Tab-separated table of N, CA, C and O in Angstrom:
chain	number	residue	atom	x	y	z
A	109	UNK	N	-11.200	70.793	167.235
A	109	UNK	CA	-12.249	70.597	168.438
A	109	UNK	C	-12.210	68.973	168.904
A	109	UNK	O	-12.282	68.194	167.812
A	110	UNK	N	-12.578	68.658	170.116
A	110	UNK	CA	-12.639	67.514	170.389
A	110	UNK	C	-14.180	66.909	170.550
A	110	UNK	O	-15.080	67.802	171.429
A	111	UNK	N	-14.784	65.864	170.627
A	111	UNK	CA	-16.358	65.470	170.305
A	111	UNK	C	-16.174	64.447	172.012
A	111	UNK	O	-15.485	64.051	171.924
A	112	UNK	N	-17.211	64.420	172.780
A	112	UNK	CA	-17.186	63.950	173.426
A	112	UNK	C	-17.739	62.586	173.351
A	112	UNK	O	-18.246	61.289	174.233
A	113	UNK	N	-18.326	62.161	172.189
A	113	UNK	CA	-18.607	60.869	171.257
A	113	UNK	C	-17.611	60.229	170.319
A	113	UNK	O	-17.332	61.158	169.935
A	114	UNK	N	-18.442	59.045	169.858
A	114	UNK	CA	-17.299	58.274	169.089
A	114	UNK	C	-17.518	58.698	167.768
A	114	UNK	O	-16.735	58.637	167.032
A	115	UNK	N	-18.681	58.958	167.518
A	115	UNK	CA	-19.259	59.158	166.358
A	115	UNK	C	-19.408	60.746	166.245
A	115	UNK	O	-20.819	60.937	166.538
A	116	UNK	N	-19.795	61.416	165.072
A	116	UNK	CA	-20.761	62.503	164.418
A	116	UNK	C	-21.373	62.658	163.394
A	116	UNK	O	-20.580	61.718	162.554
A	117	UNK	N	-22.742	63.345	163.536
A	117	UNK	CA	-23.329	63.178	162.014
A	117	UNK	C	-23.055	64.595	160.929
A	117	UNK	O	-23.103	65.877	162.584
A	118	UNK	N	-22.216	64.811	160.410
A	118	UNK	CA	-22.088	65.677	159.100
A	118	UNK	C	-23.300	65.872	158.171
A	118	UNK	O	-23.245	64.776	157.393
A	119	UNK	N	-23.206	67.263	158.231
A	119	UNK	CA	-24.516	67.333	157.098
A	119	UNK	C	-23.893	67.951	156.390
A	119	UNK	O	-23.469	69.426	156.344
A	120	UNK	N	-23.609	67.561	155.334
A	120	UNK	CA	-23.237	68.855	154.042
A	120	UNK	C	-24.196	69.852	153.050
A	120	UNK	O	-25.494	69.175	153.402
A	121	UNK	N	-23.900	70.713	152.685
A	121	UNK	CA	-24.472	71.725	151.721
A	121	UNK	C	-25.308	71.024	150.854
A	121	UNK	O	-26.619	71.528	150.568
A	122	UNK	N	-25.039	69.904	150.296
A	122	UNK	CA	-25.601	69.248	149.415
A	122	UNK	C	-26.719	68.367	149.753
A	122	UNK	O	-27.569	67.570	148.830
A	123	UNK	N	-27.041	68.368	151.067
A	123	UNK	CA	-27.857	66.903	151.722
A	123	UNK	C	-27.356	66.056	151.989
A	123	UNK	O	-28.315	65.074	152.538
A	124	UNK	N	-26.618	65.461	151.974
A	124	UNK	CA	-25.870	64.316	152.195
A	124	UNK	C	-25.261	64.415	153.608
A	124	UNK	O	-25.136	65.340	154.108
A	125	UNK	N	-25.693	63.022	154.518
A	125	UNK	CA	-25.710	63.110	155.876
A	125	UNK	C	-24.430	62.100	156.224
A	125	UNK	O	-25.076	60.568	155.594
A	126	UNK	N	-23.382	61.884	156.255
A	126	UNK	CA	-22.490	61.008	156.810
A	126	UNK	C	-22.354	60.737	158.501
A	126	UNK	O	-22.015	61.956	159.036
A	127	UNK	N	-22.176	59.533	158.630
A	127	UNK	CA	-21.626	59.621	160.367
A	127	UNK	C	-20.339	58.835	159.844
A	127	UNK	O	-20.083	58.197	159.435
A	128	UNK	N	-19.545	59.439	160.648
A	128	UNK	CA	-17.761	58.902	161.470
A	128	UNK	C	-17.473	59.395	162.507
A	128	UNK	O	-18.046	60.231	163.372
A	129	UNK	N	-16.048	59.130	162.206
A	129	UNK	CA	-14.794	59.959	163.412
A	129	UNK	C	-14.316	61.207	162.894
A	129	UNK	O	-13.733	61.186	161.665
A	130	UNK	N	-15.015	62.187	162.944
A	130	UNK	CA	-14.740	63.249	162.307
A	130	UNK	C	-12.949	64.023	163.063
A	130	UNK	O	-12.953	64.525	164.348
A	131	UNK	N	-11.960	63.812	162.330
A	131	UNK	CA	-10.567	65.308	162.882
A	131	UNK	C	-10.648	66.254	162.030
A	131	UNK	O	-10.856	66.329	160.955
A	132	UNK	N	-10.157	67.653	162.662
A	132	UNK	CA	-9.696	68.383	161.969
A	132	UNK	C	-10.663	69.485	161.472
A	132	UNK	O	-10.564	70.276	160.994
A	133	UNK	N	-11.576	69.425	162.868
A	133	UNK	CA	-12.939	70.342	162.334
A	133	UNK	C	-11.618	71.642	162.726
A	133	UNK	O	-11.682	71.628	163.848
A	134	UNK	N	-12.371	72.808	161.911
A	134	UNK	CA	-11.913	74.169	162.209
A	134	UNK	C	-10.887	74.191	161.234
A	134	UNK	O	-10.200	75.384	161.373
A	135	UNK	N	-10.180	73.542	160.571
A	135	UNK	CA	-9.183	73.627	159.203
A	135	UNK	C	-10.066	73.469	158.285
A	135	UNK	O	-11.434	73.341	158.231
A	136	UNK	N	-9.182	73.644	157.273
A	136	UNK	CA	-9.680	73.867	155.886
A	136	UNK	C	-10.461	72.493	155.053
A	136	UNK	O	-11.503	72.822	154.599
A	137	UNK	N	-9.563	71.306	155.743
A	137	UNK	CA	-10.256	70.104	155.052
A	137	UNK	C	-10.143	69.207	156.276
A	137	UNK	O	-9.158	68.190	156.249
A	138	UNK	N	-11.468	68.952	156.941
A	138	UNK	CA	-11.772	67.878	158.010
A	138	UNK	C	-11.757	66.815	157.523
A	138	UNK	O	-11.853	66.418	156.001
A	139	UNK	N	-11.180	65.608	157.570
A	139	UNK	CA	-10.987	64.419	157.551
A	139	UNK	C	-12.172	63.580	158.665
A	139	UNK	O	-12.102	63.580	159.955
A	140	UNK	N	-13.000	62.508	158.057
A	140	UNK	CA	-13.749	61.753	158.348
A	140	UNK	C	-13.459	60.236	157.908
A	140	UNK	O	-13.712	59.782	157.243
A	141	UNK	N	-13.856	59.411	159.538
A	141	UNK	CA	-13.037	58.398	159.209
A	141	UNK	C	-13.837	57.512	159.481
A	141	UNK	O	-15.267	57.255	160.396
A	142	UNK	N	-13.982	56.395	159.076
A	142	UNK	CA	-14.921	54.900	159.648
A	142	UNK	C	-16.289	55.264	159.191
A	142	UNK	O	-17.148	55.421	160.316
A	143	UNK	N	-16.786	55.424	158.042
A	143	UNK	CA	-18.043	56.360	157.850
A	143	UNK	C	-19.070	55.570	157.320
A	143	UNK	O	-18.848	54.585	156.360
A	144	UNK	N	-20.288	56.239	157.513
A	144	UNK	CA	-21.418	55.320	157.451
A	144	UNK	C	-22.283	56.161	156.664
A	144	UNK	O	-22.352	57.290	156.763
A	145	UNK	N	-23.132	55.531	156.209
A	145	UNK	CA	-24.356	56.333	155.260
A	145	UNK	C	-25.624	55.766	155.512
A	145	UNK	O	-25.756	54.266	155.657
A	146	UNK	N	-26.431	56.521	155.312
A	146	UNK	CA	-28.180	55.817	154.915
A	146	UNK	C	-28.789	55.374	153.590
A	146	UNK	O	-28.247	56.459	152.793
A	147	UNK	N	-28.672	54.280	153.287
A	147	UNK	CA	-29.125	54.262	152.406
A	147	UNK	C	-30.858	53.888	151.916
A	147	UNK	O	-30.767	52.353	152.589
A	148	UNK	N	-31.772	54.045	150.854
A	148	UNK	CA	-32.927	53.214	150.757
A	148	UNK	C	-33.257	52.281	149.959
A	148	UNK	O	-32.308	52.375	149.053
A	149	UNK	N	-33.452	51.414	150.238
A	149	UNK	CA	-33.884	49.992	149.928
A	149	UNK	C	-34.905	49.565	150.078
A	149	UNK	O	-36.120	49.477	150.434
A	150	UNK	N	-35.817	48.955	148.385
A	150	UNK	CA	-37.190	48.447	148.293
A	150	UNK	C	-36.975	47.046	148.178
A	150	UNK	O	-36.253	46.925	147.174
A	151	UNK	N	-37.512	46.608	149.096
A	151	UNK	CA	-38.060	44.982	148.736
A	151	UNK	C	-38.384	44.976	147.160
A	151	UNK	O	-39.885	45.607	146.929
A	152	UNK	N	-38.397	44.333	146.520
A	152	UNK	CA	-38.971	43.900	144.850
A	152	UNK	C	-40.324	43.207	145.502
A	152	UNK	O	-41.014	43.352	144.397
A	153	UNK	N	-40.455	42.733	146.548
A	153	UNK	CA	-41.450	41.594	146.404
A	153	UNK	C	-42.931	42.371	147.119
A	153	UNK	O	-43.609	42.584	146.909
A	154	UNK	N	-42.243	43.300	147.873
A	154	UNK	CA	-43.418	43.992	149.098
A	154	UNK	C	-43.481	45.606	148.526
A	154	UNK	O	-44.567	46.157	148.930
A	155	UNK	N	-42.383	45.947	147.910
A	155	UNK	CA	-42.512	47.381	147.415
A	155	UNK	C	-42.270	48.152	148.323
A	155	UNK	O	-42.419	49.839	148.434
A	156	UNK	N	-41.913	47.645	149.824
A	156	UNK	CA	-41.970	48.752	150.865
A	156	UNK	C	-40.230	48.847	151.141
A	156	UNK	O	-39.370	48.402	150.490
A	157	UNK	N	-40.377	50.230	151.278
A	157	UNK	CA	-38.888	50.765	151.587
A	157	UNK	C	-38.428	51.082	153.025
A	157	UNK	O	-39.440	51.312	154.133
A	158	UNK	N	-36.766	50.761	153.208
A	158	UNK	CA	-36.302	50.608	154.233
A	158	UNK	C	-35.217	51.209	154.105
A	158	UNK	O	-34.247	51.339	153.079
A	159	UNK	N	-34.823	51.967	155.208
A	159	UNK	CA	-33.400	52.313	155.310
A	159	UNK	C	-32.351	51.773	156.197
A	159	UNK	O	-33.033	50.848	157.064
A	160	UNK	N	-31.789	51.503	155.220
A	160	UNK	CA	-30.316	50.650	156.026
A	160	UNK	C	-29.238	51.675	156.039
A	160	UNK	O	-28.675	52.127	155.138
A	161	UNK	N	-27.905	51.276	157.147
A	161	UNK	CA	-27.132	51.973	157.364
A	161	UNK	C	-25.846	51.127	156.556
A	161	UNK	O	-26.013	50.183	156.794
A	162	UNK	N	-25.313	52.045	155.642
A	162	UNK	CA	-24.219	51.350	154.983
A	162	UNK	C	-22.588	51.953	154.764
A	162	UNK	O	-22.219	52.690	155.735
A	163	UNK	N	-21.952	51.226	155.445
A	163	UNK	CA	-20.435	51.272	155.428
A	163	UNK	C	-19.918	51.707	154.363
A	163	UNK	O	-19.653	51.196	153.739
A	164	UNK	N	-19.226	52.833	154.317
A	164	UNK	CA	-18.191	53.566	153.277
A	164	UNK	C	-17.316	52.645	153.074
A	164	UNK	O	-16.492	52.197	154.043
A	165	UNK	N	-16.902	52.350	152.067
A	165	UNK	CA	-15.149	51.638	151.585
A	165	UNK	C	-15.601	50.447	150.682
A	165	UNK	O	-14.835	49.954	150.259
A	166	UNK	N	-16.970	50.115	150.490
A	166	UNK	CA	-17.501	48.826	149.486
A	166	UNK	C	-17.687	49.310	148.063
A	166	UNK	O	-17.778	48.826	147.602
A	167	UNK	N	-17.137	50.808	148.367
A	167	UNK	CA	-17.300	51.417	146.617
A	167	UNK	C	-16.469	50.970	145.893
A	167	UNK	O	-15.547	50.288	146.116
A	168	UNK	N	-16.744	50.812	144.782
A	168	UNK	CA	-15.342	50.623	143.673
A	168	UNK	C	-13.520	51.134	143.722
A	168	UNK	O	-13.198	49.991	144.109
A	169	UNK	N	-13.547	52.240	144.371
A	169	UNK	CA	-12.979	52.538	144.701
A	169	UNK	C	-12.273	52.622	146.145
A	169	UNK	O	-10.792	52.812	146.410
A	170	UNK	N	-12.920	51.749	146.625
A	170	UNK	CA	-12.797	51.317	148.047
A	170	UNK	C	-11.821	52.320	149.244
A	170	UNK	O	-10.830	52.392	149.713
A	171	UNK	N	-12.746	53.580	149.426
A	171	UNK	CA	-12.390	54.779	150.318
A	171	UNK	C	-12.095	54.239	151.603
A	171	UNK	O	-13.107	53.672	152.033
A	172	UNK	N	-11.124	54.856	152.257
A	172	UNK	CA	-11.269	54.844	153.596
A	172	UNK	C	-11.220	55.509	154.515
A	172	UNK	O	-11.105	55.761	155.762
A	173	UNK	N	-11.479	56.614	153.922
A	173	UNK	CA	-11.762	57.738	154.628
A	173	UNK	C	-12.688	59.056	153.860
A	173	UNK	O	-12.383	58.943	152.609
A	174	UNK	N	-12.804	60.215	154.170
A	174	UNK	CA	-13.454	61.157	153.629
A	174	UNK	C	-12.560	62.734	154.014
A	174	UNK	O	-12.715	62.977	155.008
A	175	UNK	N	-12.111	63.435	152.433
A	175	UNK	CA	-11.551	64.496	152.503
A	175	UNK	C	-12.444	65.548	152.730
A	175	UNK	O	-12.671	65.729	151.298
A	176	UNK	N	-13.016	66.164	153.739
A	176	UNK	CA	-14.533	67.414	153.369
A	176	UNK	C	-13.888	68.731	153.312
A	176	UNK	O	-12.796	68.775	154.069
A	177	UNK	N	-14.295	69.260	152.310
A	177	UNK	CA	-14.224	70.790	152.080
A	177	UNK	C	-15.114	71.281	153.176
A	177	UNK	O	-16.237	71.463	153.267
A	178	UNK	N	-14.246	72.037	154.160
A	178	UNK	CA	-14.997	72.484	155.629
A	178	UNK	C	-16.203	73.917	154.805
A	178	UNK	O	-16.847	73.799	155.634
A	179	UNK	N	-15.934	74.058	153.767
A	179	UNK	CA	-17.373	75.579	153.418
A	179	UNK	C	-18.468	74.777	153.200
A	179	UNK	O	-19.469	75.170	152.715
A	180	UNK	N	-18.113	73.248	152.674
A	180	UNK	CA	-19.328	72.735	152.653
A	180	UNK	C	-20.293	71.685	153.414
A	180	UNK	O	-20.866	71.391	153.418
A	181	UNK	N	-19.385	71.613	154.621
A	181	UNK	CA	-20.327	71.448	156.006
A	181	UNK	C	-21.050	72.454	156.788
A	181	UNK	O	-20.686	73.516	157.064
A	182	UNK	N	-22.450	71.929	156.834
A	182	UNK	CA	-23.801	72.897	157.464
A	182	UNK	C	-23.628	72.665	158.314
A	182	UNK	O	-23.694	73.667	159.124
A	183	UNK	N	-23.658	71.208	159.139
A	183	UNK	CA	-23.611	71.173	160.466
A	183	UNK	C	-23.201	70.040	161.109
A	183	UNK	O	-22.709	69.196	160.254
A	184	UNK	N	-22.727	69.877	162.456
A	184	UNK	CA	-21.848	68.483	163.181
A	184	UNK	C	-22.889	68.491	164.130
A	184	UNK	O	-22.950	69.580	165.062
A	185	UNK	N	-23.179	66.930	164.275
A	185	UNK	CA	-23.995	66.836	165.506
A	185	UNK	C	-23.499	65.886	166.268
A	185	UNK	O	-22.808	64.552	165.525
A	186	UNK	N	-23.147	65.375	167.391
A	186	UNK	CA	-22.740	64.140	167.965
A	186	UNK	C	-23.782	63.330	167.654
A	186	UNK	O	-24.859	63.412	167.861
A	187	UNK	N	-23.266	62.187	167.374
A	187	UNK	CA	-24.361	60.706	167.823
A	187	UNK	C	-24.356	60.081	169.144
A	187	UNK	O	-23.607	59.711	169.350
A	188	UNK	N	-25.228	60.295	169.683
A	188	UNK	CA	-25.498	59.692	170.825
A	188	UNK	C	-25.498	58.068	171.078
A	188	UNK	O	-25.861	57.543	170.144
A	189	UNK	N	-24.178	57.640	172.464
A	189	UNK	CA	-24.169	56.293	172.406
A	189	UNK	C	-25.675	55.348	172.396
A	189	UNK	O	-25.677	54.105	171.974
A	190	UNK	N	-26.515	55.594	172.578
A	190	UNK	CA	-27.719	55.381	172.396
A	190	UNK	C	-28.819	55.317	171.457
A	190	UNK	O	-29.961	54.761	171.268
A	191	UNK	N	-28.664	55.791	170.735
A	191	UNK	CA	-28.816	56.141	169.226
A	191	UNK	C	-29.389	54.839	168.380
A	191	UNK	O	-28.317	53.974	168.402
A	192	UNK	N	-29.862	54.756	167.536
A	192	UNK	CA	-30.670	54.040	166.640
A	192	UNK	C	-29.051	53.659	165.858
A	192	UNK	O	-28.438	52.759	165.629
A	193	UNK	N	-28.648	54.861	165.150
A	193	UNK	CA	-27.448	54.872	164.034
A	193	UNK	C	-26.096	54.448	165.474
A	193	UNK	O	-25.596	53.750	164.497
A	194	UNK	N	-25.795	54.966	166.289
A	194	UNK	CA	-24.903	54.451	167.036
A	194	UNK	C	-24.999	52.608	167.336
A	194	UNK	O	-24.249	51.637	167.232
A	195	UNK	N	-26.511	52.211	167.215
A	195	UNK	CA	-26.389	50.498	167.660
A	195	UNK	C	-26.183	50.128	166.682
A	195	UNK	O	-25.838	49.111	166.518
A	196	UNK	N	-26.839	50.688	165.196
A	196	UNK	CA	-26.834	49.788	163.868
A	196	UNK	C	-24.550	50.508	163.376
A	196	UNK	O	-24.479	49.496	163.211
A	197	UNK	N	-24.088	51.134	163.990
A	197	UNK	CA	-22.819	51.281	163.622
A	197	UNK	C	-22.369	49.816	164.382
A	197	UNK	O	-21.210	49.323	164.099
A	198	UNK	N	-22.461	49.876	165.501
A	198	UNK	CA	-21.941	48.876	166.965
A	198	UNK	C	-21.925	47.225	166.270
A	198	UNK	O	-21.086	46.832	166.682
A	199	UNK	N	-23.416	47.433	165.755
A	199	UNK	CA	-23.666	46.174	164.986
A	199	UNK	C	-22.764	45.812	164.012
A	199	UNK	O	-22.561	44.489	163.513
A	200	UNK	N	-22.309	46.650	162.877
A	200	UNK	CA	-21.740	46.444	161.908
A	200	UNK	C	-20.077	46.472	162.249
A	200	UNK	O	-19.435	46.024	160.921
A	201	UNK	N	-19.571	46.563	163.376
A	201	UNK	CA	-18.404	46.164	163.513
A	201	UNK	C	-18.198	45.214	163.875
A	201	UNK	O	-17.778	43.900	163.944
């Protein structure tokens, strides 16, 4: 399946959401590249929580893609180029 947007939001059955470029949807193991996810961060001084977009790959094992089990994908949605997520991804490039 081809998408009309550069990035897609992928919701997994465990509740995790990843943003990236999905390849091979319809097959048993789609690949998600250029992956981002949202992480909550709490300011130690103000104790306010903010959501930040994190590029996957900075983890200790340095992954450059995710191989997904298609049975664990609950839904896939396009990331609108004008959305906040798309803006944050562009800023991270």
